[in-house]
Structures are given as C-alpha cells and as structure tokens.
PDB file of N, CA, C and O in Angstrom:
ATOM      1  N   MET A   1      14.080   9.659   1.583  1.00  0.00           N
ATOM      2  CA  MET A   1      14.083   8.086   0.942  1.00  0.00           C
ATOM      3  C   MET A   1      14.150   8.555  -0.698  1.00  0.00           C
ATOM      4  O   MET A   1      13.132   8.565  -1.713  1.00  0.00           O
ATOM      5  N   PRO A   2      15.540   9.138  -0.923  1.00  0.00           N
ATOM      6  CA  PRO A   2      15.692   9.862  -2.409  1.00  0.00           C
ATOM      7  C   PRO A   2      15.705   8.335  -3.725  1.00  0.00           C
ATOM      8  O   PRO A   2      15.361   8.733  -4.473  1.00  0.00           O
ATOM      9  N   ASN A   3      16.021   7.197  -2.995  1.00  0.00           N
ATOM     10  CA  ASN A   3      15.937   6.125  -4.188  1.00  0.00           C
ATOM     11  C   ASN A   3      14.889   5.311  -3.946  1.00  0.00           C
ATOM     12  O   ASN A   3      14.659   4.029  -4.035  1.00  0.00           O
ATOM     13  N   ALA A   4      13.689   5.686  -3.051  1.00  0.00           N
ATOM     14  CA  ALA A   4      12.433   4.801  -3.185  1.00  0.00           C
ATOM     15  C   ALA A   4      11.897   4.382  -3.876  1.00  0.00           C
ATOM     16  O   ALA A   4      11.707   5.091  -5.535  1.00  0.00           O
ATOM     17  N   ARG A   5      11.443   3.082  -4.266  1.00  0.00           N
ATOM     18  CA  ARG A   5      10.787   2.455  -5.648  1.00  0.00           C
ATOM     19  C   ARG A   5       9.472   2.750  -5.516  1.00  0.00           C
ATOM     20  O   ARG A   5       8.923   2.364  -4.248  1.00  0.00           O
ATOM     21  N   LEU A   6       8.820   2.725  -6.460  1.00  0.00           N
ATOM     22  CA  LEU A   6       7.120   2.985  -6.492  1.00  0.00           C
ATOM     23  C   LEU A   6       6.614   2.086  -7.351  1.00  0.00           C
ATOM     24  O   LEU A   6       7.195   1.784  -8.179  1.00  0.00           O
ATOM     25  N   ILE A   7       5.533   1.797  -6.424  1.00  0.00           N
ATOM     26  CA  ILE A   7       4.702   0.489  -7.067  1.00  0.00           C
ATOM     27  C   ILE A   7       3.470   1.015  -7.406  1.00  0.00           C
ATOM     28  O   ILE A   7       2.807   1.490  -6.191  1.00  0.00           O
ATOM     29  N   LYS A   8       2.824   0.683  -8.288  1.00  0.00           N
ATOM     30  CA  LYS A   8       1.321   0.898  -8.904  1.00  0.00           C
ATOM     31  C   LYS A   8       0.393  -0.409  -7.745  1.00  0.00           C
ATOM     32  O   LYS A   8       0.928  -1.383  -7.407  1.00  0.00           O
ATOM     33  N   ILE A   9      -0.823   0.030  -7.828  1.00  0.00           N
ATOM     34  CA  ILE A   9      -2.024  -0.616  -7.131  1.00  0.00           C
ATOM     35  C   ILE A   9      -2.239  -2.066  -7.204  1.00  0.00           C
ATOM     36  O   ILE A   9      -1.752  -2.853  -6.194  1.00  0.00           O
ATOM     37  N   LYS A  10      -1.986  -2.677  -8.485  1.00  0.00           N
ATOM     38  CA  LYS A  10      -2.081  -3.850  -8.953  1.00  0.00           C
ATOM     39  C   LYS A  10      -0.630  -4.278  -8.154  1.00  0.00           C
ATOM     40  O   LYS A  10      -1.157  -5.536  -7.778  1.00  0.00           O
ATOM     41  N   ILE A  11       0.504  -4.117  -8.342  1.00  0.00           N
ATOM     42  CA  ILE A  11       1.140  -4.832  -7.316  1.00  0.00           C
ATOM     43  C   ILE A  11       1.423  -5.182  -5.985  1.00  0.00           C
ATOM     44  O   ILE A  11       1.566  -6.118  -4.978  1.00  0.00           O
ATOM     45  N   VAL A  12       0.841  -3.871  -5.276  1.00  0.00           N
ATOM     46  CA  VAL A  12       0.123  -3.744  -4.089  1.00  0.00           C
ATOM     47  C   VAL A  12      -0.936  -5.073  -3.472  1.00  0.00           C
ATOM     48  O   VAL A  12      -0.534  -5.183  -3.015  1.00  0.00           O
ATOM     49  N   LEU A  13      -1.669  -4.756  -4.571  1.00  0.00           N
ATOM     50  CA  LEU A  13      -2.860  -5.822  -4.000  1.00  0.00           C
ATOM     51  C   LEU A  13      -2.518  -7.249  -4.515  1.00  0.00           C
ATOM     52  O   LEU A  13      -2.837  -8.226  -3.419  1.00  0.00           O
ATOM     53  N   GLU A  14      -1.421  -7.705  -5.277  1.00  0.00           N
ATOM     54  CA  GLU A  14      -0.638  -9.150  -5.132  1.00  0.00           C
ATOM     55  C   GLU A  14      -0.111  -8.802  -3.966  1.00  0.00           C
ATOM     56  O   GLU A  14      -0.031 -10.308  -3.500  1.00  0.00           O
ATOM     57  N   MET A  15       0.787  -8.190  -3.611  1.00  0.00           N
ATOM     58  CA  MET A  15       1.943  -8.359  -2.591  1.00  0.00           C
ATOM     59  C   MET A  15       1.065  -8.349  -1.325  1.00  0.00           C
ATOM     60  O   MET A  15       1.520  -9.484  -0.552  1.00  0.00           O
ATOM     61  N   CYS A  16      -0.139  -7.942  -1.206  1.00  0.00           N
ATOM     62  CA  CYS A  16      -0.796  -8.092   0.438  1.00  0.00           C
ATOM     63  C   CYS A  16      -1.927  -9.247   0.191  1.00  0.00           C
ATOM     64  O   CYS A  16      -2.716  -9.018   1.243  1.00  0.00           O
ATOM     65  N   ALA A  17      -2.391  -9.268  -0.917  1.00  0.00           N
ATOM     66  CA  ALA A  17      -3.484 -10.561  -1.140  1.00  0.00           C
ATOM     67  C   ALA A  17      -4.950  -9.676  -0.350  1.00  0.00           C
ATOM     68  O   ALA A  17      -5.138 -10.228   0.384  1.00  0.00           O
ATOM     69  N   VAL A  18      -4.865  -8.886  -0.557  1.00  0.00           N
ATOM     70  CA  VAL A  18      -6.272  -7.817   0.163  1.00  0.00           C
ATOM     71  C   VAL A  18      -6.824  -7.285  -1.297  1.00  0.00           C
ATOM     72  O   VAL A  18      -6.315  -7.189  -2.613  1.00  0.00           O
ATOM     73  N   SER A  19      -8.280  -6.941  -1.137  1.00  0.00           N
ATOM     74  CA  SER A  19      -8.905  -6.599  -2.537  1.00  0.00           C
ATOM     75  C   SER A  19      -8.660  -4.800  -2.426  1.00  0.00           C
ATOM     76  O   SER A  19      -8.141  -4.263  -1.519  1.00  0.00           O
ATOM     77  N   ARG A  20      -8.806  -4.138  -3.444  1.00  0.00           N
ATOM     78  CA  ARG A  20      -8.736  -2.561  -3.779  1.00  0.00           C
ATOM     79  C   ARG A  20      -9.856  -2.191  -2.820  1.00  0.00           C
ATOM     80  O   ARG A  20      -9.629  -1.334  -2.269  1.00  0.00           O
ATOM     81  N   ALA A  21     -10.916  -2.367  -2.377  1.00  0.00           N
ATOM     82  CA  ALA A  21     -11.831  -1.911  -1.282  1.00  0.00           C
ATOM     83  C   ALA A  21     -10.433  -1.888   0.353  1.00  0.00           C
ATOM     84  O   ALA A  21     -11.210  -1.110   0.840  1.00  0.00           O
ATOM     85  N   THR A  22     -10.752  -3.398   0.164  1.00  0.00           N
ATOM     86  CA  THR A  22     -10.076  -3.596   1.898  1.00  0.00           C
ATOM     87  C   THR A  22      -8.586  -2.828   1.627  1.00  0.00           C
ATOM     88  O   THR A  22      -8.789  -2.104   2.772  1.00  0.00           O
ATOM     89  N   LEU A  23      -7.902  -2.654   0.828  1.00  0.00           N
ATOM     90  CA  LEU A  23      -6.841  -1.373   0.978  1.00  0.00           C
ATOM     91  C   LEU A  23      -7.355  -0.178   1.120  1.00  0.00           C
ATOM     92  O   LEU A  23      -6.673   0.164   1.889  1.00  0.00           O
ATOM     93  N   TYR A  24      -8.343   0.422   0.587  1.00  0.00           N
ATOM     94  CA  TYR A  24      -8.109   1.503   0.936  1.00  0.00           C
ATOM     95  C   TYR A  24      -9.317   1.629   2.105  1.00  0.00           C
ATOM     96  O   TYR A  24      -9.273   2.795   2.672  1.00  0.00           O
ATOM     97  N   ARG A  25      -9.940   0.705   2.798  1.00  0.00           N
ATOM     98  CA  ARG A  25     -10.176   1.086   4.232  1.00  0.00           C
ATOM     99  C   ARG A  25      -9.589   0.977   5.088  1.00  0.00           C
ATOM    100  O   ARG A  25      -9.320   1.932   5.924  1.00  0.00           O
ATOM    101  N   GLN A  26      -8.217  -0.236   5.056  1.00  0.00           N
ATOM    102  CA  GLN A  26      -7.260   0.172   5.809  1.00  0.00           C
ATOM    103  C   GLN A  26      -6.289   1.466   5.759  1.00  0.00           C
ATOM    104  O   GLN A  26      -5.841   1.911   6.753  1.00  0.00           O
ATOM    105  N   ILE A  27      -5.954   1.973   4.485  1.00  0.00           N
ATOM    106  CA  ILE A  27      -5.630   3.155   4.325  1.00  0.00           C
ATOM    107  C   ILE A  27      -6.058   4.216   5.028  1.00  0.00           C
ATOM    108  O   ILE A  27      -5.792   4.919   5.850  1.00  0.00           O
ATOM    109  N   LYS A  28      -7.444   4.557   5.357  1.00  0.00           N
ATOM    110  CA  LYS A  28      -8.943   5.220   5.539  1.00  0.00           C
ATOM    111  C   LYS A  28      -8.720   5.524   7.256  1.00  0.00           C
ATOM    112  O   LYS A  28      -8.478   6.331   8.219  1.00  0.00           O
ATOM    113  N   ALA A  29      -8.586   4.084   7.828  1.00  0.00           N
ATOM    114  CA  ALA A  29      -8.294   3.696   9.080  1.00  0.00           C
ATOM    115  C   ALA A  29      -6.483   3.960   9.702  1.00  0.00           C
ATOM    116  O   ALA A  29      -6.571   3.776  11.120  1.00  0.00           O
ATOM    117  N   GLY A  30      -5.837   4.426   8.750  1.00  0.00           N
ATOM    118  CA  GLY A  30      -4.468   4.767   9.320  1.00  0.00           C
ATOM    119  C   GLY A  30      -3.538   3.468   9.574  1.00  0.00           C
ATOM    120  O   GLY A  30      -3.020   3.237  10.046  1.00  0.00           O
ATOM    121  N   TYR A  31      -4.113   1.971   9.081  1.00  0.00           N
ATOM    122  CA  TYR A  31      -3.605   0.836   8.677  1.00  0.00           C
ATOM    123  C   TYR A  31      -2.561   0.836   8.371  1.00  0.00           C
ATOM    124  O   TYR A  31      -1.613  -0.261   8.099  1.00  0.00           O
ATOM    125  N   PHE A  32      -2.585   1.148   6.695  1.00  0.00           N
ATOM    126  CA  PHE A  32      -1.815   1.038   5.539  1.00  0.00           C
ATOM    127  C   PHE A  32      -1.027   2.305   5.468  1.00  0.00           C
ATOM    128  O   PHE A  32      -2.028   3.023   5.505  1.00  0.00           O
ATOM    129  N   PRO A  33      -0.216   2.215   4.827  1.00  0.00           N
ATOM    130  CA  PRO A  33       0.878   3.285   4.341  1.00  0.00           C
ATOM    131  C   PRO A  33      -0.213   4.003   3.491  1.00  0.00           C
ATOM    132  O   PRO A  33      -0.425   3.401   2.253  1.00  0.00           O
ATOM    133  N   GLU A  34      -0.116   5.337   3.807  1.00  0.00           N
ATOM    134  CA  GLU A  34      -0.510   6.207   2.105  1.00  0.00           C
ATOM    135  C   GLU A  34      -0.099   6.277   0.817  1.00  0.00           C
ATOM    136  O   GLU A  34       1.433   6.004   1.056  1.00  0.00           O
ATOM    137  N   PRO A  35      -0.759   6.248  -0.227  1.00  0.00           N
ATOM    138  CA  PRO A  35      -0.112   6.336  -1.423  1.00  0.00           C
ATOM    139  C   PRO A  35       0.618   7.807  -1.507  1.00  0.00           C
ATOM    140  O   PRO A  35       0.229   8.605  -1.152  1.00  0.00           O
ATOM    141  N   VAL A  36       1.659   7.708  -2.618  1.00  0.00           N
ATOM    142  CA  VAL A  36       2.159   9.412  -2.356  1.00  0.00           C
ATOM    143  C   VAL A  36       1.442   9.571  -4.535  1.00  0.00           C
ATOM    144  O   VAL A  36       1.210   8.630  -5.221  1.00  0.00           O
ATOM    145  N   ARG A  37       1.251  10.944  -4.527  1.00  0.00           N
ATOM    146  CA  ARG A  37       0.721  11.056  -5.588  1.00  0.00           C
ATOM    147  C   ARG A  37       1.780  11.420  -7.127  1.00  0.00           C
ATOM    148  O   ARG A  37       2.833  11.721  -6.738  1.00  0.00           O
ATOM    149  N   LEU A  38       1.963  10.813  -8.067  1.00  0.00           N
ATOM    150  CA  LEU A  38       2.799  10.694  -9.223  1.00  0.00           C
ATOM    151  C   LEU A  38       2.944  12.296  -9.785  1.00  0.00           C
ATOM    152  O   LEU A  38       3.688  12.209 -10.305  1.00  0.00           O
ATOM    153  N   THR A  39       2.098  12.494  -9.873  1.00  0.00           N
ATOM    154  CA  THR A  39       1.757  14.088 -10.419  1.00  0.00           C
ATOM    155  C   THR A  39       0.844  15.473  -9.532  1.00  0.00           C
ATOM    156  O   THR A  39       0.457  15.092  -8.728  1.00  0.00           O
ATOM    157  N   GLU A  40       1.071  16.389  -9.663  1.00  0.00           N
ATOM    158  CA  GLU A  40       0.860  17.284  -9.161  1.00  0.00           C
ATOM    159  C   GLU A  40      -0.687  17.735  -9.345  1.00  0.00           C
ATOM    160  O   GLU A  40      -1.023  17.451 -10.132  1.00  0.00           O
ATOM    161  N   GLY A  41      -1.331  18.404  -8.309  1.00  0.00           N
ATOM    162  CA  GLY A  41      -2.763  19.082  -8.607  1.00  0.00           C
ATOM    163  C   GLY A  41      -3.613  17.876  -7.623  1.00  0.00           C
ATOM    164  O   GLY A  41      -3.120  16.775  -7.674  1.00  0.00           O
ATOM    165  N   LYS A  42      -5.038  19.002  -7.373  1.00  0.00           N
ATOM    166  CA  LYS A  42      -5.493  18.552  -6.326  1.00  0.00           C
ATOM    167  C   LYS A  42      -6.245  17.287  -7.042  1.00  0.00           C
ATOM    168  O   LYS A  42      -6.847  16.273  -6.325  1.00  0.00           O
ATOM    169  N   SER A  43      -6.629  17.459  -7.951  1.00  0.00           N
ATOM    170  CA  SER A  43      -7.317  16.297  -9.324  1.00  0.00           C
ATOM    171  C   SER A  43      -6.482  15.261 -10.135  1.00  0.00           C
ATOM    172  O   SER A  43      -6.850  14.532 -10.475  1.00  0.00           O
ATOM    173  N   SER A  44      -5.397  15.386  -9.357  1.00  0.00           N
ATOM    174  CA  SER A  44      -4.678  13.958  -9.749  1.00  0.00           C
ATOM    175  C   SER A  44      -5.287  12.680  -9.190  1.00  0.00           C
ATOM    176  O   SER A  44      -5.143  12.691  -8.036  1.00  0.00           O
ATOM    177  N   ARG A  45      -5.184  11.600 -10.272  1.00  0.00           N
ATOM    178  CA  ARG A  45      -5.927  10.213  -9.670  1.00  0.00           C
ATOM    179  C   ARG A  45      -4.470   9.187  -9.720  1.00  0.00           C
ATOM    180  O   ARG A  45      -4.807   8.424  -8.759  1.00  0.00           O
ATOM    181  N   SER A  46      -3.325   9.658 -10.172  1.00  0.00           N
ATOM    182  CA  SER A  46      -2.128   8.464 -10.262  1.00  0.00           C
ATOM    183  C   SER A  46      -1.277   8.699  -8.788  1.00  0.00           C
ATOM    184  O   SER A  46      -0.819   9.692  -8.840  1.00  0.00           O
ATOM    185  N   VAL A  47      -1.424   7.676  -8.234  1.00  0.00           N
ATOM    186  CA  VAL A  47      -0.289   7.133  -6.875  1.00  0.00           C
ATOM    187  C   VAL A  47       0.120   5.850  -7.206  1.00  0.00           C
ATOM    188  O   VAL A  47      -0.119   4.802  -8.095  1.00  0.00           O
ATOM    189  N   ALA A  48       0.828   5.666  -6.340  1.00  0.00           N
ATOM    190  CA  ALA A  48       1.845   5.027  -6.255  1.00  0.00           C
ATOM    191  C   ALA A  48       2.759   4.897  -4.861  1.00  0.00           C
ATOM    192  O   ALA A  48       2.281   5.742  -4.038  1.00  0.00           O
ATOM    193  N   TRP A  49       2.981   3.438  -4.053  1.00  0.00           N
ATOM    194  CA  TRP A  49       3.121   3.249  -2.888  1.00  0.00           C
ATOM    195  C   TRP A  49       4.422   3.070  -2.864  1.00  0.00           C
ATOM    196  O   TRP A  49       5.523   2.662  -3.682  1.00  0.00           O
ATOM    197  N   ARG A  50       5.323   3.462  -1.866  1.00  0.00           N
ATOM    198  CA  ARG A  50       6.683   3.104  -1.331  1.00  0.00           C
ATOM    199  C   ARG A  50       6.721   1.679  -1.341  1.00  0.00           C
ATOM    200  O   ARG A  50       6.301   1.012  -0.581  1.00  0.00           O
ATOM    201  N   LYS A  51       7.613   1.154  -2.188  1.00  0.00           N
ATOM    202  CA  LYS A  51       7.589  -0.561  -1.896  1.00  0.00           C
ATOM    203  C   LYS A  51       7.993  -0.698  -0.817  1.00  0.00           C
ATOM    204  O   LYS A  51       7.897  -1.799  -0.119  1.00  0.00           O
ATOM    205  N   GLU A  52       9.195   0.027  -0.384  1.00  0.00           N
ATOM    206  CA  GLU A  52       9.825  -0.434   1.404  1.00  0.00           C
ATOM    207  C   GLU A  52       9.030  -0.236   2.565  1.00  0.00           C
ATOM    208  O   GLU A  52       8.652  -0.900   2.888  1.00  0.00           O
ATOM    209  N   GLU A  53       7.707   1.112   2.094  1.00  0.00           N
ATOM    210  CA  GLU A  53       6.935   0.794   3.320  1.00  0.00           C
ATOM    211  C   GLU A  53       5.804  -0.512   3.289  1.00  0.00           C
ATOM    212  O   GLU A  53       5.508  -0.381   4.088  1.00  0.00           O
ATOM    213  N   VAL A  54       5.331  -0.690   2.262  1.00  0.00           N
ATOM    214  CA  VAL A  54       4.588  -1.897   1.783  1.00  0.00           C
ATOM    215  C   VAL A  54       4.922  -3.019   2.051  1.00  0.00           C
ATOM    216  O   VAL A  54       4.618  -4.339   3.056  1.00  0.00           O
ATOM    217  N   GLN A  55       6.453  -3.636   2.055  1.00  0.00           N
ATOM    218  CA  GLN A  55       6.916  -4.623   2.483  1.00  0.00           C
ATOM    219  C   GLN A  55       7.431  -4.561   4.382  1.00  0.00           C
ATOM    220  O   GLN A  55       7.102  -5.690   4.511  1.00  0.00           O
ATOM    221  N   ASP A  56       7.250  -3.551   4.799  1.00  0.00           N
ATOM    222  CA  ASP A  56       7.476  -3.188   6.051  1.00  0.00           C
ATOM    223  C   ASP A  56       6.231  -3.442   6.796  1.00  0.00           C
ATOM    224  O   ASP A  56       6.014  -4.426   7.386  1.00  0.00           O
ATOM    225  N   TRP A  57       4.992  -3.305   5.984  1.00  0.00           N
ATOM    226  CA  TRP A  57       3.485  -3.375   6.405  1.00  0.00           C
ATOM    227  C   TRP A  57       3.261  -4.720   6.666  1.00  0.00           C
ATOM    228  O   TRP A  57       2.814  -5.719   7.238  1.00  0.00           O
ATOM    229  N   ILE A  58       3.571  -5.560   5.313  1.00  0.00           N
ATOM    230  CA  ILE A  58       3.651  -7.031   5.337  1.00  0.00           C
ATOM    231  C   ILE A  58       4.617  -7.898   6.042  1.00  0.00           C
ATOM    232  O   ILE A  58       3.824  -8.454   7.105  1.00  0.00           O
ATOM    233  N   ALA A  59       5.694  -7.248   6.545  1.00  0.00           N
ATOM    234  CA  ALA A  59       6.765  -8.054   7.704  1.00  0.00           C
ATOM    235  C   ALA A  59       6.217  -7.970   8.999  1.00  0.00           C
ATOM    236  O   ALA A  59       6.391  -8.300   9.836  1.00  0.00           O
ATOM    237  N   ASN A  60       5.315  -6.768   9.366  1.00  0.00           N
ATOM    238  CA  ASN A  60       4.830  -6.539  10.486  1.00  0.00           C
ATOM    239  C   ASN A  60       3.289  -6.681  11.257  1.00  0.00           C
ATOM    240  O   ASN A  60       2.674  -6.292  12.138  1.00  0.00           O
ATOM    241  N   ARG A  61       2.464  -7.002   9.907  1.00  0.00           N
ATOM    242  CA  ARG A  61       1.212  -7.694  10.007  1.00  0.00           C
ATOM    243  C   ARG A  61       1.749  -8.716  11.076  1.00  0.00           C
ATOM    244  O   ARG A  61       2.071  -9.926  11.397  1.00  0.00           O
ATOM    245  N   GLN A  62      -0.033  -8.774  12.263  1.00  0.00           N
ATOM    246  CA  GLN A  62       0.247  -9.707  12.906  1.00  0.00           C
ATOM    247  C   GLN A  62      -0.085 -10.959  12.666  1.00  0.00           C
ATOM    248  O   GLN A  62      -1.070 -10.684  11.622  1.00  0.00           O
ATOM    249  N   LYS A  63       0.656 -12.113  13.021  1.00  0.00           N
ATOM    250  CA  LYS A  63       0.419 -13.339  12.041  1.00  0.00           C
ATOM    251  C   LYS A  63      -0.912 -13.794  13.206  1.00  0.00           C
ATOM    252  O   LYS A  63      -1.066 -14.107  13.942  1.00  0.00           O
ATOM    253  N   VAL A  64      -1.844 -15.007  11.978  1.00  0.00           N
ATOM    254  CA  VAL A  64      -2.700 -16.049  12.440  1.00  0.00           C
ATOM    255  C   VAL A  64      -2.339 -16.956  12.476  1.00  0.00           C
ATOM    256  O   VAL A  64      -1.916 -17.752  11.245  1.00  0.00           O
ATOM    257  N   ASN A  65      -2.993 -17.513  13.682  1.00  0.00           N
ATOM    258  CA  ASN A  65      -2.528 -18.939  13.616  1.00  0.00           C
ATOM    259  C   ASN A  65      -3.865 -19.684  12.930  1.00  0.00           C
ATOM    260  O   ASN A  65      -5.069 -19.566  13.867  1.00  0.00           O
ATOM    261  N   LEU A  66      -3.782 -20.981  12.170  1.00  0.00           N
ATOM    262  CA  LEU A  66      -4.824 -21.307  11.512  1.00  0.00           C
ATOM    263  C   LEU A  66      -5.141 -22.877  12.078  1.00  0.00           C
ATOM    264  O   LEU A  66      -5.605 -23.536  11.692  1.00  0.00           O
ATOM    265  N   LYS A  67      -4.588 -22.977  12.864  1.00  0.00           N
ATOM    266  CA  LYS A  67      -5.022 -24.320  14.237  1.00  0.00           C
ATOM    267  C   LYS A  67      -6.392 -24.090  14.979  1.00  0.00           C
ATOM    268  O   LYS A  67      -6.614 -23.397  14.799  1.00  0.00           O
TER     269      LYS A  67
END
C-alpha cells in the first residue's frame, strides 16, 4: 500500500461510532485492524490507521435489524 492514507484515532472513532475503549478491545480481540506506528521505537505511542482498512471494516460489519 504505497499510497495508503493514514488517519488518527479521533477520525477512526467518528467513522466507527465506538468509544476508544471499545476500539482497543476490538483490536485486542482481532476484530478491528491494527494501527501502524508513525515513529520507530518500542516506546512510540503515535499511531494511525490505514483509512482503506477502516472503510473495509465498516463495509463488512454485520448489519443489525432494528425491527
């Protein structure tokens, strides 16, 4: 993905309509795409997500019938 657009957590949370805690729970469970580190090193805390992966996740979520 040489031209992958990266988005920060604030945008991810808006797009997915979930809380930060829920997002990280889903990542830990393997249900949501992993973030990528923006800087090198184990102590790096700056991460972002590939926009295409988040959009694919949204498109493939199971639909819930509200009736």
